[in-house]
PDB file of C-alpha atoms in Angstrom:
ATOM      1  CA  MET J  16      18.668 -13.783  -4.700  1.00 45.00           C
ATOM      2  CA  THR J  17      15.687 -12.842  -5.879  1.00 48.00           C
ATOM      3  CA  GLU J  18      14.642 -11.799  -9.319  1.00 50.00           C
ATOM      4  CA  PRO J  19      14.274  -7.888  -9.911  1.00 53.00           C
ATOM      5  CA  LEU J  20      10.484  -6.336  -9.835  1.00 58.00           C
ATOM      6  CA  ASP J  21       9.184  -8.210 -13.046  1.00 57.00           C
ATOM      7  CA  LEU J  22       6.090  -6.350 -13.933  1.00 54.00           C
ATOM      8  CA  SER J  23       3.508  -6.968 -16.843  1.00 59.00           C
ATOM      9  CA  ARG J  24       3.237  -3.909 -19.420  1.00 61.00           C
ATOM     10  CA  GLU J  25      -0.302  -3.484 -17.875  1.00 61.00           C
ATOM     11  CA  GLU J  26       1.143  -3.018 -14.685  1.00 58.00           C
ATOM     12  CA  ARG J  27       4.031  -0.737 -15.699  1.00 61.00           C
ATOM     13  CA  ALA J  28       1.409   1.642 -17.214  1.00 66.00           C
ATOM     14  CA  LEU J  29      -0.600   1.871 -14.162  1.00 76.00           C
ATOM     15  CA  PHE J  30       2.660   3.870 -12.579  1.00 79.00           C
ATOM     16  CA  ASN J  31       1.023   7.357 -13.167  1.00 91.00           C
ATOM     17  CA  PRO J  32       0.089   9.874 -10.405  1.00 94.00           C
ATOM     18  CA  ALA J  33      -3.693   9.272 -10.460  1.00 95.00           C
ATOM     19  CA  PHE J  34      -3.447   5.463  -9.976  1.00 96.00           C
ATOM     20  CA  MET J  35      -0.664   5.877  -7.433  1.00 97.00           C
ATOM     21  CA  ALA J  36      -3.125   8.350  -5.759  1.00 97.00           C
ATOM     22  CA  LEU J  37      -6.043   6.093  -5.716  1.00 97.00           C
ATOM     23  CA  VAL J  38      -3.868   3.310  -4.336  1.00 97.00           C
ATOM     24  CA  SER J  39      -2.502   5.814  -1.857  1.00 98.00           C
ATOM     25  CA  CYS J  40      -5.988   6.391  -1.136  1.00 98.00           C
ATOM     26  CA  ARG J  41      -7.397   3.051  -0.713  1.00 97.00           C
ATOM     27  CA  ALA J  42      -4.543   2.155   1.661  1.00 98.00           C
ATOM     28  CA  VAL J  43      -5.594   5.121   3.815  1.00 98.00           C
ATOM     29  CA  GLN J  44      -9.371   4.302   3.245  1.00 97.00           C
ATOM     30  CA  GLY J  45      -8.924   0.915   4.644  1.00 97.00           C
ATOM     31  CA  HIS J  46      -6.404   2.331   7.675  1.00 97.00           C
ATOM     32  CA  GLN J  47      -9.372   4.884   8.926  1.00 95.00           C
ATOM     33  CA  ARG J  48     -11.965   1.967   8.669  1.00 91.00           C
ATOM     34  CA  ASP J  49     -10.524   0.631  11.770  1.00 88.00           C
ATOM     35  CA  GLN J  50      -7.885   2.948  13.073  1.00 92.00           C
ATOM     36  CA  GLY J  51      -8.567   6.374  12.037  1.00 92.00           C
ATOM     37  CA  SER J  52      -5.799   8.797  10.224  1.00 95.00           C
ATOM     38  CA  CYS J  53      -3.073   6.734   8.478  1.00 97.00           C
ATOM     39  CA  PRO J  54       0.701   7.619   9.500  1.00 97.00           C
ATOM     40  CA  LEU J  55       2.370   8.554   5.887  1.00 97.00           C
ATOM     41  CA  PRO J  56       4.860   5.849   5.840  1.00 96.00           C
ATOM     42  CA  LEU J  57       2.205   3.504   6.426  1.00 97.00           C
ATOM     43  CA  ALA J  58       0.565   4.450   3.200  1.00 97.00           C
ATOM     44  CA  VAL J  59       3.797   4.460   1.101  1.00 97.00           C
ATOM     45  CA  THR J  60       4.809   0.842   2.125  1.00 97.00           C
ATOM     46  CA  ALA J  61       1.133   0.010   1.923  1.00 98.00           C
ATOM     47  CA  ALA J  62       0.975   1.161  -1.932  1.00 98.00           C
ATOM     48  CA  VAL J  63       4.588  -0.257  -2.195  1.00 97.00           C
ATOM     49  CA  MET J  64       3.502  -4.031  -1.288  1.00 98.00           C
ATOM     50  CA  ALA J  65       0.239  -4.027  -3.343  1.00 98.00           C
ATOM     51  CA  LEU J  66       2.256  -3.219  -6.391  1.00 96.00           C
ATOM     52  CA  GLN J  67       4.280  -6.004  -6.413  1.00 96.00           C
ATOM     53  CA  PRO J  68       2.968  -9.149  -7.444  1.00 96.00           C
ATOM     54  CA  THR J  69       5.070 -11.615  -5.557  1.00 96.00           C
ATOM     55  CA  ILE J  70       4.069  -9.944  -2.583  1.00 97.00           C
ATOM     56  CA  ARG J  71       0.613  -9.912  -3.231  1.00 97.00           C
ATOM     57  CA  ALA J  72       0.496 -13.701  -3.775  1.00 97.00           C
ATOM     58  CA  LEU J  73       2.140 -14.393  -0.548  1.00 97.00           C
ATOM     59  CA  LEU J  74      -0.560 -12.240   1.631  1.00 98.00           C
ATOM     60  CA  PRO J  75      -2.503 -13.768   3.780  1.00 97.00           C
ATOM     61  CA  GLY J  76      -6.418 -14.201   2.943  1.00 93.00           C
ATOM     62  CA  THR J  77      -7.749 -12.109   6.068  1.00 94.00           C
ATOM     63  CA  THR J  78      -6.607  -9.125   8.187  1.00 94.00           C
ATOM     64  CA  LYS J  79      -6.726 -11.328  11.326  1.00 95.00           C
ATOM     65  CA  ALA J  80      -3.616 -13.357  10.449  1.00 96.00           C
ATOM     66  CA  SER J  81      -0.781 -12.172  12.824  1.00 96.00           C
ATOM     67  CA  LEU J  82       1.563  -9.864  10.912  1.00 97.00           C
ATOM     68  CA  PRO J  83       5.049 -10.571  12.911  1.00 96.00           C
ATOM     69  CA  LYS J  84       4.559 -14.452  12.071  1.00 97.00           C
ATOM     70  CA  TRP J  85       3.541 -13.831   8.832  1.00 97.00           C
ATOM     71  CA  ALA J  86       6.832 -11.815   8.104  1.00 96.00           C
ATOM     72  CA  GLU J  87       8.674 -14.515   9.823  1.00 96.00           C
ATOM     73  CA  ASP J  88       7.353 -17.371   7.509  1.00 97.00           C
ATOM     74  CA  ASN J  89       7.667 -15.143   4.492  1.00 97.00           C
ATOM     75  CA  GLN J  90      11.115 -13.983   4.663  1.00 95.00           C
ATOM     76  CA  THR J  91      11.155 -13.193   0.958  1.00 95.00           C
ATOM     77  CA  VAL J  92       9.283 -10.092   1.700  1.00 96.00           C
ATOM     78  CA  ARG J  93      11.833  -8.258   3.475  1.00 95.00           C
ATOM     79  CA  VAL J  94      14.527  -9.054   0.348  1.00 94.00           C
ATOM     80  CA  LEU J  95      11.639  -7.989  -2.053  1.00 95.00           C
ATOM     81  CA  MET J  96      10.967  -4.901  -0.055  1.00 95.00           C
ATOM     82  CA  ALA J  97      14.642  -4.088  -0.096  1.00 92.00           C
ATOM     83  CA  ALA J  98      15.177  -4.597  -3.734  1.00 93.00           C
ATOM     84  CA  ASN J  99      12.004  -2.772  -5.067  1.00 93.00           C
ATOM     85  CA  ALA J 100      10.792  -0.218  -2.111  1.00 93.00           C
ATOM     86  CA  PRO J 101      13.039   2.164  -3.042  1.00 92.00           C
ATOM     87  CA  ALA J 102      11.890   2.875  -6.910  1.00 93.00           C
ATOM     88  CA  LEU J 103       8.413   1.830  -6.369  1.00 94.00           C
ATOM     89  CA  ALA J 104       8.430   4.604  -3.450  1.00 94.00           C
ATOM     90  CA  SER J 105       9.719   7.042  -5.901  1.00 94.00           C
ATOM     91  CA  MET J 106       6.580   6.500  -8.010  1.00 95.00           C
ATOM     92  CA  VAL J 107       3.817   6.217  -5.041  1.00 97.00           C
ATOM     93  CA  ARG J 108       5.100   9.495  -3.386  1.00 96.00           C
ATOM     94  CA  PRO J 109       4.056  11.679  -6.528  1.00 97.00           C
ATOM     95  CA  GLY J 110       0.842   9.871  -6.417  1.00 97.00           C
ATOM     96  CA  ILE J 111       0.466  11.006  -2.583  1.00 98.00           C
ATOM     97  CA  LEU J 112       1.157  14.388  -4.199  1.00 97.00           C
ATOM     98  CA  PHE J 113      -1.132  14.347  -6.400  1.00 97.00           C
ATOM     99  CA  ALA J 114      -4.072  13.180  -4.112  1.00 97.00           C
ATOM    100  CA  LEU J 115      -3.197  15.969  -1.717  1.00 97.00           C
ATOM    101  CA  GLN J 116      -3.140  18.833  -4.332  1.00 97.00           C
ATOM    102  CA  THR J 117      -6.311  17.609  -5.656  1.00 96.00           C
ATOM    103  CA  ASP J 118      -7.796  17.454  -1.782  1.00 96.00           C
ATOM    104  CA  LEU J 119      -8.673  13.475  -1.758  1.00 97.00           C
ATOM    105  CA  LEU J 120      -6.064  13.267   1.093  1.00 98.00           C
ATOM    106  CA  SER J 121      -4.828  15.820   3.542  1.00 97.00           C
ATOM    107  CA  LEU J 122      -1.931  15.805   5.778  1.00 96.00           C
ATOM    108  CA  ASP J 123      -1.736  16.661   9.335  1.00 96.00           C
ATOM    109  CA  GLU J 124       1.145  18.233  11.470  1.00 96.00           C
ATOM    110  CA  THR J 125       1.825  14.513  12.846  1.00 95.00           C
ATOM    111  CA  ALA J 126       2.620  13.229   9.194  1.00 94.00           C
ATOM    112  CA  ARG J 127      -1.094  11.397   9.548  1.00 97.00           C
ATOM    113  CA  LEU J 128      -3.198  11.208   6.286  1.00 98.00           C
ATOM    114  CA  HIS J 129      -6.847  11.367   6.310  1.00 97.00           C
ATOM    115  CA  LEU J 130      -9.211  10.755   3.291  1.00 97.00           C
ATOM    116  CA  ARG J 131     -11.871  13.599   2.463  1.00 95.00           C
ATOM    117  CA  ARG J 132     -15.139  11.849   2.746  1.00 90.00           C
ATOM    118  CA  ARG J 133     -16.338  10.455  -0.272  1.00 89.00           C
ATOM    119  CA  ALA J 134     -13.040  11.549  -2.095  1.00 89.00           C
ATOM    120  CA  ILE J 135     -12.790   7.977  -3.610  1.00 94.00           C
ATOM    121  CA  PRO J 136     -16.144   5.613  -3.994  1.00 92.00           C
ATOM    122  CA  ALA J 137     -16.432   2.985  -1.316  1.00 91.00           C
ATOM    123  CA  THR J 138     -17.164   0.316  -4.300  1.00 93.00           C
ATOM    124  CA  ILE J 139     -13.653  -0.846  -5.496  1.00 95.00           C
ATOM    125  CA  ASN J 140     -13.752  -1.539  -9.527  1.00 91.00           C
ATOM    126  CA  GLY J 141     -11.593  -0.924 -12.522  1.00 89.00           C
ATOM    127  CA  THR J 142     -10.803  -1.324 -15.892  1.00 88.00           C
ATOM    128  CA  SER J 143      -8.897  -5.010 -15.456  1.00 92.00           C
ATOM    129  CA  ASP J 144      -8.676  -7.473 -12.746  1.00 94.00           C
ATOM    130  CA  THR J 145      -5.097  -6.425 -12.163  1.00 93.00           C
ATOM    131  CA  VAL J 146      -6.408  -2.650 -11.255  1.00 94.00           C
ATOM    132  CA  VAL J 147      -9.032  -4.128  -8.928  1.00 96.00           C
ATOM    133  CA  THR J 148      -6.208  -6.406  -7.437  1.00 97.00           C
ATOM    134  CA  ILE J 149      -3.953  -3.772  -6.587  1.00 96.00           C
ATOM    135  CA  GLN J 150      -6.807  -1.617  -4.974  1.00 97.00           C
ATOM    136  CA  LYS J 151      -8.122  -4.238  -2.921  1.00 98.00           C
ATOM    137  CA  THR J 152      -4.710  -5.201  -1.886  1.00 98.00           C
ATOM    138  CA  ALA J 153      -4.151  -1.767  -0.676  1.00 98.00           C
ATOM    139  CA  HIS J 154      -7.009  -1.583   1.242  1.00 97.00           C
ATOM    140  CA  MET J 155      -6.553  -4.940   3.199  1.00 98.00           C
ATOM    141  CA  LEU J 156      -2.812  -3.546   3.846  1.00 98.00           C
ATOM    142  CA  GLY J 157      -3.990  -0.332   5.103  1.00 97.00           C
ATOM    143  CA  ARG J 158      -6.175  -2.187   7.589  1.00 97.00           C
ATOM    144  CA  TRP J 159      -3.752  -5.348   8.515  1.00 97.00           C
ATOM    145  CA  LEU J 160       0.039  -3.562   8.793  1.00 97.00           C
ATOM    146  CA  PRO J 161      -0.992  -1.299  11.867  1.00 95.00           C
ATOM    147  CA  THR J 162      -1.910  -5.022  13.786  1.00 94.00           C
ATOM    148  CA  GLY J 163       1.843  -5.609  13.898  1.00 92.00           C
ATOM    149  CA  GLY J 164       2.195  -2.967  16.468  1.00 93.00           C
ATOM    150  CA  SER J 165       3.490   0.840  15.722  1.00 94.00           C
ATOM    151  CA  THR J 166       4.625   1.871  12.699  1.00 94.00           C
ATOM    152  CA  ALA J 167       8.086   1.414  13.533  1.00 94.00           C
ATOM    153  CA  THR J 168       7.708  -2.173  14.235  1.00 94.00           C
ATOM    154  CA  THR J 169       5.758  -2.580  11.070  1.00 95.00           C
ATOM    155  CA  LEU J 170       8.538  -1.134   8.789  1.00 94.00           C
ATOM    156  CA  THR J 171      11.174  -3.379  10.807  1.00 93.00           C
ATOM    157  CA  LEU J 172       9.271  -6.393  10.424  1.00 93.00           C
ATOM    158  CA  LEU J 173       8.847  -6.043   6.467  1.00 95.00           C
ATOM    159  CA  GLY J 174      12.611  -4.633   5.885  1.00 90.00           C
ATOM    160  CA  VAL J 175      11.526  -0.921   5.409  1.00 88.00           C
ATOM    161  CA  ARG J 176      13.514   1.784   6.548  1.00 77.00           C
ATOM    162  CA  PRO J 177      11.523   5.307   6.605  1.00 66.00           C
TER     163      PRO J 177
END
């Protein structure tokens, strides 16, 4: 059995719509780099994963790693996602809504997100190492998660139900 999500005070303070919008935008930015518009469930999943310190510690150092093999080798991730994704997704969704309302992101009729050109800086920076790490992780996950196959396949590998 895994422990419930254990976040520092600083990490809990980050759960505001503006930062959640930025994290979601980083995931979409990473996805758009290689794949084009980002499926909404993938953006939420990338943000949820980036927010979890335990998952960040398990992630590979490269986007060339096989997602199916990594998921098989790191079954803990499925347990963490099952335990933490519902609560974290409920924090990420207002961030995506904020990004849509402020025109950082747009959503098309196929539920794919588009990051407005120059909506966020290309350079990732922040007020703390945690802020920078979460953003970099979301960006990496936006690029890497689609390598697992379709969105449904990727979510299944991670133990997430859309």
